[in-house]
Short mmCIF file of C-alpha atoms in Angstrom, two decimals:
data_model
loop_
_atom_site.label_atom_id
_atom_site.label_comp_id
_atom_site.label_asym_id
_atom_site.label_seq_id
_atom_site.Cartn_x
_atom_site.Cartn_y
_atom_site.Cartn_z
CA MET X 11 122.11 139.81 112.64
CA PRO X 12 121.44 136.37 111.55
CA TYR X 13 125.25 135.48 110.40
CA GLN X 14 128.25 137.26 111.78
CA HIS X 15 131.12 134.69 110.89
CA ILE X 16 131.03 133.59 107.41
CA VAL X 17 133.35 131.01 105.80
CA LEU X 18 133.28 131.33 101.98
CA ALA X 19 134.88 128.27 100.57
CA VAL X 20 136.04 128.62 96.74
CA ASP X 21 137.63 126.44 94.24
CA LEU X 22 139.47 129.42 92.48
CA THR X 23 137.88 128.96 89.07
CA ASP X 24 136.38 131.64 87.02
CA TYR X 25 133.19 131.14 88.83
CA SER X 26 134.26 132.04 92.21
CA ILE X 27 133.98 135.78 92.03
CA GLN X 28 130.28 135.30 91.62
CA VAL X 29 130.24 133.46 94.87
CA ALA X 30 132.70 135.68 96.68
CA ASN X 31 130.47 138.75 95.74
CA LYS X 32 127.37 137.11 97.07
CA ALA X 33 129.37 136.27 100.29
CA ALA X 34 130.69 139.87 100.57
CA ALA X 35 127.25 141.42 100.08
CA LEU X 36 126.02 139.35 102.88
CA CYS X 37 128.72 140.49 105.12
CA LYS X 38 127.90 143.85 104.32
CA SER X 39 124.30 143.49 105.07
CA PHE X 40 125.08 141.66 108.66
CA GLY X 41 128.18 143.56 109.42
CA GLY X 42 130.08 140.14 109.98
CA SER X 43 133.32 139.07 109.01
CA LEU X 44 134.61 136.97 106.12
CA THR X 45 137.19 134.29 105.97
CA VAL X 46 137.88 133.00 102.63
CA ILE X 47 139.15 129.38 102.31
CA HIS X 48 140.46 127.31 99.68
CA VAL X 49 141.24 123.49 99.84
CA ILE X 50 143.84 121.72 97.92
CA GLU X 51 142.83 118.37 97.72
CA SER X 52 145.86 116.63 98.67
CA LEU X 53 147.05 113.81 96.21
CA ASN X 54 147.53 111.80 98.98
CA TYR X 55 144.19 111.92 100.21
CA ALA X 56 142.76 111.68 96.82
CA TYR X 57 144.45 108.37 96.12
CA GLY X 58 144.56 106.71 99.59
CA GLY X 59 147.80 107.94 100.48
CA ASP X 60 149.82 105.60 98.08
CA VAL X 61 151.15 107.67 95.50
CA PRO X 62 154.32 106.21 93.87
CA ILE X 63 155.96 109.20 92.91
CA ASP X 64 157.30 112.18 94.76
CA ILE X 65 154.57 114.75 94.69
CA THR X 66 156.17 117.46 96.84
CA ASP X 67 156.71 119.74 93.93
CA ILE X 68 153.55 119.30 92.54
CA GLN X 69 151.86 120.18 95.63
CA GLU X 70 154.12 123.35 96.15
CA GLN X 71 153.21 124.34 92.73
CA LEU X 72 149.46 123.89 93.42
CA GLU X 73 150.16 126.05 96.55
CA THR X 74 151.84 128.80 94.74
CA THR X 75 149.06 129.09 91.93
CA ALA X 76 146.32 129.00 94.64
CA LYS X 77 148.03 132.00 96.73
CA GLU X 78 148.18 133.96 93.35
CA ARG X 79 144.40 133.39 92.60
CA MET X 80 143.40 133.93 96.14
CA SER X 81 145.03 137.26 96.26
CA VAL X 82 143.40 138.30 92.76
CA LEU X 83 139.96 137.15 94.11
CA VAL X 84 140.16 139.16 97.40
CA ASP X 85 141.24 142.16 95.73
CA GLN X 86 138.23 142.22 93.61
CA LEU X 87 135.92 142.41 96.69
CA ASP X 88 134.47 145.64 97.95
CA ILE X 89 134.87 144.70 101.77
CA PRO X 90 138.14 143.79 103.62
CA VAL X 91 138.51 140.01 104.14
CA GLN X 92 139.44 139.19 107.76
CA ASP X 93 141.44 135.86 106.60
CA THR X 94 142.32 133.96 103.86
CA ILE X 95 143.34 130.21 104.46
CA ILE X 96 144.98 127.63 101.96
CA THR X 97 144.97 124.35 103.26
CA GLN X 98 145.40 120.60 102.04
CA GLY X 99 143.43 117.54 102.74
CA GLY X 100 139.88 116.51 102.21
CA ILE X 101 137.47 119.42 100.78
CA GLU X 102 134.48 118.87 102.86
CA SER X 103 136.38 117.96 106.06
CA GLU X 104 138.82 120.77 105.66
CA ILE X 105 135.86 123.21 105.22
CA HIS X 106 133.92 121.73 108.32
CA ARG X 107 137.10 122.00 110.50
CA ILE X 108 137.78 125.64 109.59
CA ALA X 109 134.30 126.49 110.03
CA GLU X 110 134.21 124.69 113.29
CA GLU X 111 137.37 126.30 114.52
CA ASN X 112 136.34 130.06 113.47
CA SER X 113 133.02 129.25 115.11
CA SER X 114 131.39 130.31 111.71
CA ASP X 115 127.80 130.41 111.53
CA LEU X 116 127.44 130.10 107.67
CA ILE X 117 129.52 128.32 105.08
CA VAL X 118 128.82 129.75 101.45
CA VAL X 119 130.03 127.56 98.60
CA GLY X 120 129.17 127.60 94.96
CA SER X 121 126.89 125.36 93.18
CA HIS X 122 126.16 125.02 89.26
CA GLY X 123 122.59 123.85 89.75
CA ARG X 124 121.20 121.93 86.64
CA HIS X 125 124.02 123.03 84.30
CA GLY X 126 127.22 121.64 82.79
CA LEU X 127 129.44 120.88 85.93
CA ALA X 128 126.72 119.91 88.12
CA LEU X 129 128.06 116.60 88.88
CA LEU X 130 131.54 117.81 89.92
CA LEU X 131 130.47 121.15 91.82
CA GLY X 132 127.05 120.02 92.93
CA SER X 133 128.47 117.24 94.71
CA THR X 134 131.04 119.24 96.66
CA ALA X 135 128.10 121.66 97.77
CA ASN X 136 126.16 118.50 98.86
CA GLY X 137 129.11 116.96 100.44
CA VAL X 138 129.53 120.20 102.43
CA LEU X 139 125.99 120.29 103.23
CA HIS X 140 126.21 116.76 104.95
CA GLY X 141 127.68 117.05 108.36
CA ALA X 142 128.37 120.69 108.39
CA PRO X 143 128.63 122.20 111.74
CA CYS X 144 126.43 125.54 110.70
CA ASP X 145 124.14 126.72 108.11
CA VAL X 146 125.18 126.31 104.21
CA LEU X 147 124.39 128.60 101.44
CA ALA X 148 124.84 127.17 98.25
CA VAL X 149 125.27 130.16 95.67
CA ARG X 150 124.22 128.90 92.08
CA VAL X 151 126.59 130.45 89.70
CA HIS X 152 125.79 131.48 86.11
CA LYS X 153 127.98 130.26 83.03
CA SER X 154 129.00 133.83 81.17
CA MET R 11 120.15 143.92 98.74
CA PRO R 12 121.37 140.15 98.17
CA TYR R 13 117.93 138.62 98.39
CA GLN R 14 114.21 139.91 97.79
CA HIS R 15 112.13 137.04 97.29
CA ILE R 16 112.55 134.23 99.66
CA VAL R 17 111.06 130.95 99.43
CA LEU R 18 110.82 129.04 102.79
CA ALA R 19 109.89 125.36 102.32
CA VAL R 20 108.98 123.68 105.75
CA ASP R 21 107.88 120.19 106.69
CA LEU R 22 105.73 121.45 109.34
CA THR R 23 107.49 119.47 112.10
CA ASP R 24 108.55 120.82 115.34
CA TYR R 25 111.69 122.02 113.86
CA SER R 26 110.37 124.33 111.48
CA ILE R 27 110.07 127.22 113.48
CA GLN R 28 113.92 127.40 113.80
CA VAL R 29 114.16 127.14 110.01
CA ALA R 30 111.30 129.83 109.76
CA ASN R 31 112.94 132.14 112.28
CA LYS R 32 116.09 132.18 110.34
CA ALA R 33 114.27 132.88 107.15
CA ALA R 34 112.14 135.75 108.77
CA ALA R 35 115.53 137.32 110.16
CA LEU R 36 117.02 137.13 106.50
CA CYS R 37 113.89 138.98 105.30
CA LYS R 38 114.18 141.67 108.11
CA SER R 39 117.80 142.28 107.14
CA PHE R 40 117.20 142.58 103.35
CA GLY R 41 113.44 143.92 103.37
CA GLY R 42 112.31 141.21 101.01
CA SER R 43 109.24 139.04 100.91
CA LEU R 44 108.57 135.68 102.46
CA THR R 45 106.54 133.09 100.86
CA VAL R 46 106.21 129.83 102.96
CA ILE R 47 105.31 126.62 101.35
CA HIS R 48 104.52 123.13 102.45
CA VAL R 49 104.60 120.07 99.97
CA ILE R 50 102.45 117.18 100.68
CA GLU R 51 103.98 114.46 99.00
CA SER R 52 101.22 113.09 97.14
CA LEU R 53 100.79 109.28 97.72
CA ASN R 54 100.21 108.90 93.96
CA TYR R 55 103.54 110.29 93.30
CA ALA R 56 105.33 108.47 95.88
CA TYR R 57 103.81 104.99 94.68
CA GLY R 58 104.34 105.67 90.98
CA GLY R 59 100.57 106.50 90.33
CA ASP R 60 99.35 102.79 91.26
CA VAL R 61 97.53 103.18 94.44
CA PRO R 62 94.91 100.38 94.88
CA ILE R 63 92.81 102.08 97.42
CA ASP R 64 90.82 105.43 97.33
CA ILE R 65 93.24 107.80 99.02
CA THR R 66 90.99 111.22 98.48
CA ASP R 67 90.01 111.32 102.11
CA ILE R 68 93.68 110.59 103.56
CA GLN R 69 95.07 113.59 101.20
CA GLU R 70 92.19 115.79 102.58
CA GLN R 71 93.19 114.80 106.01
CA LEU R 72 96.71 115.84 105.39
CA GLU R 73 95.71 118.94 103.65
CA THR R 74 93.67 120.20 106.73
CA THR R 75 96.36 119.31 109.24
CA ALA R 76 99.02 121.05 107.04
CA LYS R 77 96.95 124.22 106.97
CA GLU R 78 96.52 124.20 110.55
CA ARG R 79 100.01 123.71 111.26
CA MET R 80 101.00 126.31 108.48
CA SER R 81 98.66 128.65 110.44
CA VAL R 82 100.30 128.19 113.88
CA LEU R 83 103.65 128.34 112.38
CA VAL R 84 103.17 131.80 110.53
CA ASP R 85 101.47 133.41 113.49
CA GLN R 86 104.75 132.72 115.39
CA LEU R 87 106.85 134.80 112.96
CA ASP R 88 107.67 138.32 113.81
CA ILE R 89 107.22 139.72 110.04
CA PRO R 90 104.27 139.29 107.82
CA VAL R 91 104.08 136.63 105.33
CA GLN R 92 103.31 137.44 101.89
CA ASP R 93 102.09 134.21 100.69
CA THR R 94 101.47 130.69 102.22
CA ILE R 95 101.13 127.62 99.70
CA ILE R 96 100.16 124.01 100.45
CA THR R 97 100.64 121.86 97.60
CA GLN R 98 100.79 118.20 96.40
CA GLY R 99 103.53 116.41 94.44
CA GLY R 100 107.17 115.83 94.49
CA ILE R 101 108.85 117.50 97.25
CA GLU R 102 111.82 118.88 95.32
CA SER R 103 110.12 119.51 91.99
CA GLU R 104 107.20 121.44 93.57
CA ILE R 105 109.69 123.75 95.63
CA HIS R 106 111.52 124.28 92.33
CA ARG R 107 108.38 125.23 90.31
CA ILE R 108 107.27 127.39 93.05
CA ALA R 109 110.33 129.37 93.35
CA GLU R 110 110.63 129.61 89.55
CA GLU R 111 107.18 131.03 89.46
CA ASN R 112 107.66 133.55 92.06
CA SER R 113 111.11 134.45 90.80
CA SER R 114 112.69 133.79 94.02
CA ASP R 115 116.32 134.33 94.49
CA LEU R 116 116.57 132.12 97.62
CA ILE R 117 115.14 128.97 98.94
CA VAL R 118 115.56 128.23 102.63
CA VAL R 119 115.15 124.68 103.70
CA GLY R 120 116.30 122.84 107.10
CA SER R 121 118.83 120.25 107.46
CA HIS R 122 119.69 118.10 110.14
CA GLY R 123 123.33 117.94 109.71
CA ARG R 124 124.98 115.35 111.20
CA HIS R 125 122.42 114.16 113.43
CA GLY R 126 119.52 111.55 113.85
CA LEU R 127 117.39 112.38 111.05
CA ALA R 128 120.34 113.25 108.68
CA LEU R 129 119.48 110.86 106.15
CA LEU R 130 115.82 111.77 105.79
CA LEU R 131 116.02 115.72 106.06
CA GLY R 132 119.57 115.79 104.73
CA SER R 133 118.69 114.23 101.51
CA THR R 134 115.57 116.47 100.96
CA ALA R 135 117.94 119.40 101.40
CA ASN R 136 120.32 117.69 98.90
CA GLY R 137 117.52 117.22 96.60
CA VAL R 138 116.42 120.82 96.83
CA LEU R 139 119.87 121.81 96.08
CA HIS R 140 120.18 119.80 92.82
CA GLY R 141 118.45 121.52 90.10
CA ALA R 142 117.53 124.50 92.11
CA PRO R 143 116.74 127.74 89.79
CA CYS R 144 118.19 129.99 92.61
CA ASP R 145 120.53 130.02 95.71
CA VAL R 146 119.71 127.52 98.38
CA LEU R 147 120.09 128.09 102.21
CA ALA R 148 120.04 124.91 104.15
CA VAL R 149 119.55 125.97 107.94
CA ARG R 150 120.96 123.47 110.50
CA VAL R 151 118.33 122.77 112.93
CA HIS R 152 119.24 121.63 116.39
CA LYS R 153 117.69 119.25 118.47
CA SER R 154 115.77 120.46 121.49
#
């Protein structure tokens, strides 16, 4: 079977369920395992390590919200998820690191194609593609 | 089944068989159809339509070589190919056009990841991702 260890990376927006359903369908077809990850881009990372205020509370809040949304997302899938991971750091580098540690053979990410948020989410998909340790599937999400 | 109409885009280098085998394995899993395309980047297109010499012979030669390589590639696959298409134009725009005309649900392309030809082939994969009418799978090829 082509893919046995799929890592699904989600931004936990409303679009994530479309991408997650596709990843779940692939897992079903291949009989493989699914790990779902969400990377909270650390503010330290985004601002070069030089944030002039204490951001511990904000980071904790972000993590609590992410955990809730992750739980809702995973509950909607019709397959069991092997693992969920919420981590902080650089989005692309964390996705690559986790894919490598899990010996993943496929990373699944969302992509907005030509529409609205293309610049934002398109570049994440591009970033994940660049330097990925394995194959990358960009699932085109549709505006509802 | 997640994908029924797969378009595989190949550059017909030695790496193409790795990408083609992955696409063929997906088709087998899903019971879908496979169309294999190769785009000869037209010299007119690459140089903005202003080529000062007659390039008809060169283009014909490129097409003959492409047909031979395509035939060798397709013969190596362990599934029947629905269609092979060799076309001239802009690489990304032709791939998108053919994917759209075939109502494809997945485009498969090769990607070199972090290695050697990353700049060249990585950017094709990125280019295909941007504005694709459907999902895009970038298969990481390995140097032999």
